[in-house]
Amino acid sequence: MSVLTLTNVSKTYEHGEASVQALRNVNFSIDAGEVILIMGPSGAGKSTFLTTAGGLLSPTSGTVQVEGQEISRLSPKERDALRLHKIGFILQAYNLVPYLTISEQFKLVDHVKKEGNLSADDLQALLAQLDISNLVNKYPQELSGGQQQRAAIARALYADPAVIMADEPTASLDSERVAEVGQLFKDLAKQRQKAIILVTHDDRLTKYADHIYDMLDGRLTKRQ
Amino acid sequence: MSVGLANKNTSALKSWHLQTVVLNKHSNVSLTQSLLTQDQLDQAKLSKKEAVVGQTPVAAKGKNLTTVSSQFIGLNKDEYIFKNLPITRGRKPKKDTEIVVDDAFAQKGYHLGDKIKLNDTARKYKIVGWVHHNEINIAPVVYGSLKTWKKLRNVMPTVAASGIVSKRNFKPGIKGTKSYQQQTFIQKLPGYRDQNMTFMMMIVFLFVISLIIVAVFLYILTMQKLPNFAVLRAQGIPSKVLVSATIWQSLILVLSGVVLGLAGLALSAKFMPAAVPMSFSPAIWIPASLGMVIMGLIGAVLPAVKIARLNPLSGIGG
Ligand SMILES: Nc1ncnc2c1ncn2[C@@H]1O[C@H](COP(=O)(O)OP(=O)(O)OP(=O)(O)O)[C@@H](O)[C@H]1O
Ligand SMILES: [Mg+2]
C-alpha cells in the first residue's frame, strides 16, 4: 500500500523577476517496507522534493498525500501534527538539539507527542541495533559524526513514523559505516514496515535500495 | 533610597499625624517662612486635635562635637504633639532649656545630658530625651518650647508661632491665614518635589534599561538557537511549545534576577550606614519586583514572535 504519493507536483520558486522551476510534474509513490534512493546533481531539486513531500513546502501545483491525507488541505497546525506523527526527518545539519542529551531528545518527543512513541523496551532494542545504547547520557557534540547520525536516526524512529526522509544521511561516514547504515535502513524498512526515502549523492547506498530515482532539472525518473 | 529620602522629608509630619496645617497666607506654603500672631491664634479656637508649632532651622553644636544642621520645632506643653511626643529614651522636656532630639544626634556622638548651643547663642540646652526617625526637610528635629523658638527666630513680640498643625480637617478661616491639606503641604516642602521627580526618573530609566538588557539577552539566546528551533519545527514540534519554553526561560531568568536583587538589597540594608537614608518597605519592592517580571515578559515577546514566525525550512538547508 502506498504510504506517500506525489501526483503531478510542480514547484516554482519566485524571486521577483527570476523564477526557478525546481520540480517539474513529479510523480512518485512509496510503499511501506521500501527503501527508495533519490539521486541527482547539485541543484537538481532533491531537497525541494524532500521538503515538499514532507509537508514543509507547498507545491505550486499537484498534490501530496500521506497515508491518503492530502497535505494541502491541512491547516498549519495539522501539518505540524502530521510531521510529528507520520514523518521522521533525518537531516544533515542541526539534527539533534545540542543542549539536550540523547535520552533527553526522546523525552522532548514524549513531551509533545504523548502517545504512539516507542516503548522503553523497543527503544532499548533500537539503540542496541544502532550500537549507541551506552551513549544516551551524552550530548551530541560528545559523539562522533557517525554516532550523531545514528542518534538522529533513533530520534526520527522514536516517534514511530510511517515515512522516514533522510537528506544525505551518509555524508560524514566512511565506507564501513555507510554499509552499516545502508543495511540498517534496509532492515528498518523490512522489519518495521517503514517507507524510507534517502536523498543522496552516494553510489555506495544503491545496493540497499528497492528502487532508485534520478532527479535532473526538477524532473524525476525511475531508474530501470 | 527614594522612599528613604521622602521619609526624611516627612517622618516628623507623620509622627504628628498631620492632616491640615494653617499658615500665614503669604508664607509660600512653608512652615519655616510662616508667622502667625497671637491675635490670629486666639481667634482660631483650637481643639485637642490642634497644636501650635514654631519651626526654624538651627545649627546645633555641643562642646567638642560636630555641628548638626537640624530643624527646631517649638511646642506648647499642653498640646497634643508634645503630649504624644514619641520618646524612645529619656523623658520629655520640663523646662524651656531642655530639648528632645532625633537619633541622628546619637550617631554624631551626642549623649543624653549633653548641653548644646543652638545657632551659637550663649544659651545652652540640655538633651533630656530621644526620638527615633523624626525628620523634616531632610534634617533631624530638635523639639523644644515655643518660647525658645521665639528667641531663635528673633520675632516681634506680637508673633506667636509658625503655624497650627491639626490631625483633622481644620479650617478656621482667620484673616491673613490659609489652611492647607497634608498633600499640598508636603509637595511644597523645599526640594521634595524635585527630589521625588529625580528618583522617579531614575527608577523609570532603570526599568527601561533592564527591559533592554533582558530583551537583548533573550534575543541573542534565541537567535543562537534558531537553527535548532527550525529543525524542531520541521520535526513537527508545535511553535507553541517553543514559544512557551522561551517565555518560561525568560521568567526564570528574571525571577532569579529579582531574588538575587532582593538578597543584595537585604544585605546592603544590613550593612548600610544608618546615615544613608534608605527604606525597604514591601510596598516598594513587591511592585518593583513585579515590574521587573513584567519587563522580562515584555523582553520575551520579540524572541517569541521570532520563533512563531520561524520558517521550519530554514532548518533543513541544501
Ligand atoms: N528558497 C529558494 N528560493 C529560490 N530558489 C531556490 C530555493 N531553494 C532552492 N532553490 C533553487 O531550486 C533548485 C533546486 O534546489 P534544491 O535545493 O532542491 O537542489 P538539490 O538537488 O537539493 O541540490 P544539492 O544537492 O546541492 O543540495 C536550485 O536551482 C536552487 O537554486
Ligand atoms: Mg539539497
XYZ file of C-alpha atoms and ligand atoms in Angstrom:
574
model
C 0.000 0.000 0.000
C 1.269 3.446 -0.864
C 2.269 5.496 2.176
C 3.330 8.639 0.349
C 2.164 9.743 -3.075
C 3.068 12.799 -5.140
C 0.860 13.440 -8.150
C 1.859 15.905 -10.881
C 3.775 18.028 -8.391
C 5.476 21.176 -9.663
C 7.291 23.762 -7.572
C 8.394 27.142 -8.825
C 10.456 29.490 -6.652
C 9.534 33.074 -7.454
C 12.174 35.679 -6.782
C 10.885 38.944 -8.184
C 11.670 38.783 -11.899
C 13.535 35.491 -11.738
C 11.765 32.205 -11.192
C 13.286 28.762 -10.794
C 11.277 25.692 -11.553
C 12.695 23.261 -9.016
C 10.145 20.446 -9.552
C 8.514 19.670 -12.891
C 5.484 17.432 -12.947
C 6.829 14.953 -10.429
C 5.013 11.660 -9.861
C 6.193 9.446 -7.048
C 4.922 6.852 -4.652
C 6.457 4.675 -1.964
C 5.075 1.658 -0.104
C 5.664 0.556 3.449
C 8.748 -1.617 3.661
C 10.527 0.064 0.752
C 13.812 1.938 0.593
C 13.967 4.434 -2.264
C 17.003 6.443 -3.273
C 16.719 9.854 -4.906
C 19.926 10.750 -6.712
C 20.992 13.689 -8.775
C 23.495 16.515 -9.144
C 23.526 19.617 -7.011
C 20.652 21.994 -7.729
C 18.565 19.278 -9.355
C 15.710 19.746 -6.868
C 16.280 16.873 -4.420
C 15.882 18.950 -1.250
C 12.871 20.684 -2.738
C 11.378 17.276 -3.408
C 12.011 16.124 0.158
C 10.597 19.238 1.815
C 7.556 19.223 -0.438
C 6.922 15.544 0.216
C 7.414 16.170 3.936
C 4.810 18.920 4.081
C 7.261 21.727 4.823
C 6.790 23.333 1.433
C 3.569 23.712 -0.526
C 3.714 22.649 -4.149
C 2.831 25.222 -6.801
C 0.590 22.611 -8.385
C -0.204 18.952 -7.881
C -0.993 17.008 -4.709
C 0.949 15.321 -1.918
C -0.767 12.576 0.069
C 0.480 10.926 3.249
C -1.460 7.781 4.104
C -4.301 9.038 1.965
C -4.390 12.513 3.606
C -3.850 15.392 1.236
C -1.353 17.754 2.845
C -2.525 20.947 1.113
C -5.929 20.540 2.748
C -4.428 20.632 6.254
C -4.104 23.678 8.485
C -0.583 24.629 9.603
C -1.250 23.019 12.997
C -2.449 19.798 11.414
C 0.626 19.829 9.235
C 2.824 20.138 12.361
C 0.978 17.173 13.817
C 1.382 15.196 10.602
C 5.122 15.783 10.582
C 5.296 14.895 14.259
C 3.352 11.655 13.912
C 3.914 10.366 10.403
C 7.252 11.665 9.173
C 10.722 11.201 10.558
C 13.251 13.649 9.209
C 16.905 12.795 9.357
C 18.681 15.977 8.496
C 22.294 16.544 7.963
C 22.816 19.675 9.986
C 21.484 20.566 13.455
C 19.771 17.250 13.599
C 19.891 16.926 17.339
C 19.318 19.669 19.869
C 22.857 20.451 21.076
C 21.932 21.252 24.692
C 19.966 18.070 25.299
C 21.468 14.643 25.932
C 20.444 11.836 23.609
C 17.905 10.456 26.061
C 16.517 13.960 26.617
C 15.887 14.249 22.895
C 13.492 11.333 23.254
C 11.867 12.930 26.285
C 11.265 16.052 24.236
C 9.303 13.928 21.769
C 7.352 12.428 24.690
C 6.589 15.965 25.822
C 4.879 16.995 22.575
C 3.665 13.621 21.349
C 2.177 11.789 24.280
C 1.224 8.536 22.580
C 2.437 6.123 19.972
C 6.145 6.518 20.676
C 8.390 3.511 21.039
C 8.117 1.674 24.339
C 11.147 1.656 26.606
C 11.944 -1.895 25.501
C 11.597 -1.053 21.823
C 13.851 1.965 22.298
C 16.461 -0.190 24.046
C 16.331 -2.661 21.178
C 16.654 0.119 18.604
C 19.581 1.728 20.419
C 21.267 -1.663 20.627
C 20.686 -2.233 16.929
C 22.242 1.168 16.250
C 25.070 0.415 18.682
C 24.545 3.587 20.727
C 22.999 2.133 23.924
C 25.846 3.394 26.062
C 25.757 6.934 24.680
C 22.302 8.044 25.832
C 23.593 10.343 28.560
C 25.959 12.217 26.283
C 25.431 15.451 24.437
C 25.540 15.389 20.632
C 28.877 17.209 20.441
C 30.432 14.448 22.526
C 29.610 11.946 19.778
C 31.414 11.248 16.532
C 29.762 12.178 13.235
C 28.660 8.605 12.682
C 27.297 8.260 16.217
C 25.402 11.526 15.810
C 23.974 10.252 12.555
C 22.753 7.081 14.242
C 21.366 9.026 17.208
C 19.473 11.183 14.730
C 18.111 8.039 13.110
C 16.967 6.800 16.520
C 15.353 10.197 17.197
C 13.489 10.023 13.856
C 12.312 6.474 14.540
C 11.314 7.089 18.134
C 8.010 8.716 17.188
C 7.322 5.594 15.108
C 6.622 7.447 11.842
C 5.320 5.790 8.697
C 7.776 7.614 6.457
C 11.438 8.366 7.056
C 13.136 11.014 4.965
C 16.869 11.459 5.094
C 18.899 14.143 3.324
C 22.458 12.965 2.644
C 22.454 10.524 5.589
C 25.921 9.183 4.801
C 27.719 12.435 4.060
C 30.032 12.178 7.059
C 30.526 8.440 7.153
C 33.362 6.210 5.972
C 32.700 3.211 3.713
C 32.361 0.751 6.559
C 29.775 2.914 8.296
C 27.970 3.579 5.008
C 27.487 -0.160 4.633
C 26.181 -0.430 8.195
C 23.774 2.486 7.845
C 22.603 1.232 4.446
C 21.910 -2.202 5.894
C 20.223 -0.588 8.897
C 17.798 1.357 6.670
C 17.057 -1.789 4.718
C 16.413 -3.733 7.950
C 14.215 -0.976 9.356
C 12.131 -0.927 6.213
C 11.684 -4.693 6.183
C 11.355 -5.340 9.938
C 9.366 -2.278 10.955
C 7.494 -1.685 7.715
C 8.758 1.840 7.233
C 8.808 3.740 3.955
C 12.302 5.185 3.671
C 13.354 7.901 1.238
C 17.061 8.644 1.030
C 18.340 11.681 -0.863
C 21.975 11.149 -1.664
C 24.942 11.539 -3.975
C 26.371 8.381 -2.534
C 26.586 5.459 -5.018
C 27.559 3.132 -2.196
C 23.956 3.131 -0.987
C 22.406 1.859 -4.221
C 22.628 -1.832 -3.311
C 20.377 -1.331 -0.248
C 17.584 0.324 -2.240
C 14.466 -1.249 -3.666
C 14.140 1.488 -6.280
C 16.307 4.337 -7.452
C 15.028 7.592 -8.892
C 17.119 10.154 -10.731
C 16.434 13.853 -10.314
C 17.604 16.188 -13.047
C 16.455 19.783 -13.578
C 13.367 19.155 -11.463
C 12.330 16.015 -13.343
C 12.126 12.725 -11.515
C 12.611 9.488 -13.435
C 12.672 5.938 -12.142
C 15.858 4.067 -12.965
C 15.149 0.716 -14.608
C 16.513 55.325 48.749
C 13.723 57.256 47.082
C 11.370 56.263 49.848
C 14.084 56.748 52.420
C 14.683 60.334 51.367
C 10.995 61.080 51.085
C 10.672 59.804 54.653
C 13.459 62.127 55.735
C 11.314 64.937 54.500
C 8.186 63.917 56.228
C 8.837 61.492 59.089
C 8.231 64.208 61.683
C 4.994 65.224 59.983
C 3.921 61.569 60.030
C 4.555 61.356 63.763
C 2.291 64.371 64.180
C -0.479 62.681 62.131
C -0.693 65.950 60.251
C -3.914 66.392 58.273
C -4.091 70.120 57.750
C -1.801 72.955 58.582
C -2.774 76.591 58.996
C -0.134 79.030 57.794
C 0.293 82.664 57.028
C -1.288 83.348 53.643
C 1.948 84.742 52.257
C 4.255 82.049 53.523
C 4.618 80.168 50.220
C 3.149 77.109 51.982
C 6.259 76.817 54.123
C 6.160 76.337 57.873
C 9.602 77.901 58.303
C 8.567 81.009 56.436
C 5.180 81.363 58.050
C 4.422 83.546 61.082
C 1.155 83.784 62.987
C 0.317 86.434 65.553
C -1.097 85.801 68.999
C -4.210 87.545 67.764
C -4.701 85.040 64.989
C -4.126 82.126 67.352
C -6.707 83.487 69.762
C -9.298 83.599 67.001
C -8.584 80.033 65.916
C -10.450 78.233 68.705
C -8.116 75.297 68.929
C -9.353 71.864 69.970
C -7.370 68.946 71.365
C -6.547 67.940 67.814
C -4.568 71.064 67.074
C -1.104 72.119 68.111
C 0.701 75.397 67.673
C 4.130 74.921 66.172
C 7.153 77.102 65.608
C 9.725 75.851 63.153
C 13.143 77.247 62.309
C 16.386 75.754 61.029
C 19.174 75.699 63.599
C 22.803 74.720 63.727
C 23.196 72.637 66.867
C 26.604 72.193 68.446
C 27.789 70.562 71.629
C 31.194 71.081 73.157
C 33.847 69.144 71.189
C 31.127 67.699 68.985
C 30.263 68.258 65.344
C 27.613 70.722 64.300
C 24.285 69.168 63.316
C 22.088 71.031 60.878
C 18.672 70.480 62.314
C 15.153 71.817 62.424
C 13.946 73.280 65.690
C 10.321 72.655 66.499
C 8.835 74.733 69.290
C 5.786 73.241 71.034
C 3.284 74.053 73.728
C 3.382 71.582 76.617
C -0.375 71.307 76.845
C -0.989 70.420 73.207
C -1.179 67.051 71.510
C 2.166 66.916 69.726
C 4.069 67.489 72.936
C 1.820 65.140 74.848
C 2.325 62.364 72.339
C 5.983 63.013 71.679
C 7.351 59.547 70.727
C 10.231 59.490 73.179
C 12.354 56.341 72.813
C 14.795 57.088 75.645
C 14.915 59.719 78.362
C 11.944 61.975 79.012
C 10.039 64.981 77.746
C 11.452 68.439 78.417
C 10.204 70.104 81.597
C 11.978 73.407 81.342
C 12.485 75.745 78.408
C 16.189 74.911 78.426
C 15.578 71.227 77.883
C 15.253 69.597 74.467
C 14.477 66.280 72.847
C 16.487 65.384 69.719
C 16.402 62.881 66.868
C 18.594 59.745 66.857
C 20.772 61.396 64.218
C 22.454 63.241 67.095
C 23.386 59.956 68.714
C 25.126 58.868 65.518
C 27.214 62.026 65.719
C 28.314 61.234 69.237
C 25.792 63.143 71.308
C 24.571 61.691 74.592
C 21.738 62.149 76.999
C 22.557 65.063 79.261
C 24.837 66.802 76.744
C 24.461 70.551 76.623
C 24.308 72.088 73.207
C 24.206 75.539 71.695
C 21.646 76.439 69.093
C 22.739 78.971 66.458
C 25.750 79.993 68.509
C 23.777 81.933 71.085
C 25.206 81.982 74.565
C 22.335 79.912 75.932
C 22.770 76.164 76.295
C 20.142 73.469 76.059
C 20.239 70.060 77.660
C 19.315 66.856 75.811
C 16.809 65.058 78.027
C 15.261 62.621 75.535
C 15.434 60.979 72.112
C 13.003 60.472 69.293
C 13.516 57.924 66.545
C 13.489 58.891 62.858
C 11.903 62.235 63.353
C 12.944 64.395 60.453
C 11.677 67.304 58.434
C 13.298 68.874 55.362
C 15.933 66.090 55.466
C 17.135 67.353 58.833
C 16.798 65.836 62.299
C 14.318 67.516 64.570
C 15.077 69.273 67.841
C 11.971 69.603 69.998
C 11.821 72.448 72.487
C 9.433 75.105 73.708
C 7.737 77.820 71.702
C 9.463 80.350 73.924
C 12.832 79.081 72.746
C 11.603 79.196 69.159
C 10.731 82.871 69.562
C 14.240 83.569 70.770
C 15.869 81.598 67.963
C 13.674 83.120 65.294
C 14.041 86.622 66.748
C 10.450 87.552 66.103
C 8.431 90.616 67.001
C 6.583 90.297 70.330
C 3.215 90.034 68.539
C 4.280 86.895 66.688
C 3.370 83.674 68.479
C 4.112 80.704 66.186
C 4.827 79.461 62.650
C 1.588 77.645 62.146
C -1.123 75.439 63.508
C -0.869 71.712 62.890
C -4.027 69.659 63.031
C -4.828 65.995 62.793
C -8.273 66.692 61.403
C -9.639 68.828 58.592
C -9.218 72.200 60.258
C -10.221 75.421 58.521
C -10.566 78.275 60.995
C -10.737 80.861 58.179
C -8.908 83.557 60.073
C -7.918 86.684 58.190
C -4.385 86.506 56.784
C -4.125 82.716 57.152
C -4.763 79.798 54.930
C -5.383 76.119 55.626
C -3.505 73.518 53.562
C -4.097 69.811 53.166
C -1.286 67.412 54.021
C -0.550 66.547 50.359
C -0.286 70.169 49.256
C 1.942 70.968 52.178
C 4.316 68.024 51.637
C 4.613 68.649 47.905
C 5.685 72.202 48.734
C 8.432 71.136 51.146
C 11.675 72.575 49.780
C 13.158 70.187 47.218
C 10.653 67.440 47.956
C 9.080 67.504 44.511
C 12.329 67.810 42.546
C 13.872 65.041 44.571
C 10.964 62.713 44.050
C 10.831 63.525 40.347
C 14.551 62.775 40.057
C 14.112 59.439 41.741
C 11.065 58.625 39.664
C 13.086 59.302 36.521
C 15.944 57.157 37.796
C 13.591 54.317 38.595
C 11.853 54.559 35.233
C 15.208 54.555 33.442
C 16.356 51.584 35.482
C 13.291 49.674 34.373
C 13.799 50.667 30.750
C 17.453 49.653 30.887
C 16.684 46.304 32.465
C 13.995 45.773 29.846
C 16.558 46.391 27.112
C 19.102 44.098 28.767
C 16.628 41.262 29.233
C 15.273 41.699 25.711
C 18.725 41.759 24.106
C 19.894 38.812 26.185
C 16.890 36.699 25.256
C 17.098 37.823 21.656
C 20.715 36.727 21.343
C 19.962 33.446 23.103
C 17.067 32.835 20.753
C 18.995 33.816 17.646
C 21.690 31.318 18.543
C 19.144 28.559 18.908
C 17.116 29.482 15.864
C 18.572 26.726 13.622
C 17.759 24.162 16.311
C 14.288 25.567 16.698
C 13.826 25.355 12.931
C 14.743 21.667 12.962
C 12.340 21.061 15.830
C 9.647 22.856 13.862
C 10.465 20.717 10.813
C 10.136 17.656 13.019
C 6.629 18.807 13.821
C 7.148 20.305 17.282
C 4.430 22.993 17.534
C 5.731 26.548 17.771
C 3.517 26.959 20.845
C 5.800 24.603 22.773
C 8.921 26.505 21.733
C 7.391 29.909 22.458
C 6.200 28.917 25.912
C 9.609 27.389 26.648
C 11.215 30.712 25.761
C 8.796 32.662 27.935
C 9.400 30.282 30.842
C 13.097 30.703 30.379
C 12.721 34.458 30.487
C 10.569 34.207 33.606
C 13.086 32.006 35.367
C 15.847 34.369 34.325
C 14.082 37.455 35.662
C 12.818 35.716 38.786
C 16.285 34.551 39.756
C 17.484 38.078 38.992
C 14.840 39.528 41.265
C 15.618 37.037 44.037
C 19.321 37.862 43.781
C 18.491 41.550 43.715
C 16.344 41.303 46.816
C 19.035 39.303 48.590
C 21.522 42.013 47.661
C 19.077 44.614 48.878
C 18.652 42.858 52.211
C 22.426 42.576 52.545
C 23.099 46.192 51.691
C 20.309 47.238 54.033
C 22.099 45.376 56.775
C 25.499 46.917 56.152
C 24.414 50.349 55.015
C 25.447 53.061 57.486
C 22.388 54.406 59.264
C 23.161 57.862 57.905
C 22.197 56.786 54.376
C 18.506 57.420 54.012
C 17.158 54.100 52.838
C 13.863 52.471 53.336
C 12.932 48.979 52.154
C 9.259 48.618 52.527
C 7.362 45.726 50.907
C 5.151 48.412 49.402
C 8.146 49.279 47.240
C 9.973 46.089 46.437
C 6.892 43.997 45.699
C 5.677 46.274 42.892
C 9.284 46.768 41.757
C 9.829 43.011 41.537
C 6.529 42.560 39.743
C 7.533 45.341 37.383
C 10.793 43.530 36.672
C 8.957 40.288 35.924
C 6.651 42.147 33.559
C 9.700 43.706 31.890
C 11.092 40.206 31.455
C 7.883 39.042 29.837
C 7.887 42.027 27.510
C 11.524 41.233 26.738
C 10.488 37.716 25.768
C 7.926 38.955 23.277
C 10.375 39.711 20.483
C 12.107 36.291 20.577
C 8.694 34.650 20.883
C 7.463 36.416 17.755
C 10.697 35.444 16.048
C 10.091 31.789 16.858
C 6.426 31.877 15.928
C 7.320 33.280 12.510
C 10.218 30.886 12.027
C 10.208 29.007 8.762
C 10.882 25.315 9.511
C 12.517 25.050 6.096
C 15.424 27.190 7.245
C 16.498 24.335 9.496
C 16.985 21.937 6.660
C 19.300 23.593 4.246
C 20.825 22.323 0.996
N 14.321 29.014 -1.330
C 14.673 29.034 -2.629
N 14.434 30.131 -3.368
C 14.747 30.161 -4.671
N 15.323 29.158 -5.313
C 15.600 28.028 -4.639
C 15.282 27.911 -3.258
N 15.666 26.677 -2.833
C 16.191 26.069 -3.914
N 16.145 26.870 -4.990
C 16.570 26.527 -6.350
O 15.854 25.383 -6.751
C 16.704 24.486 -7.402
C 16.684 23.151 -6.684
O 17.269 23.322 -5.403
P 17.435 22.148 -4.344
O 17.924 22.697 -3.091
O 16.167 21.381 -4.323
O 18.584 21.284 -5.051
P 19.331 19.978 -4.507
O 19.121 18.923 -5.521
O 18.915 19.696 -3.119
O 20.841 20.430 -4.534
P 22.034 19.980 -3.550
O 22.449 18.615 -3.986
O 23.089 20.987 -3.818
O 21.523 20.004 -2.190
C 18.085 25.128 -7.449
O 18.236 25.751 -8.706
C 18.032 26.137 -6.372
O 18.839 27.247 -6.693
Mg 19.874 19.589 -1.284
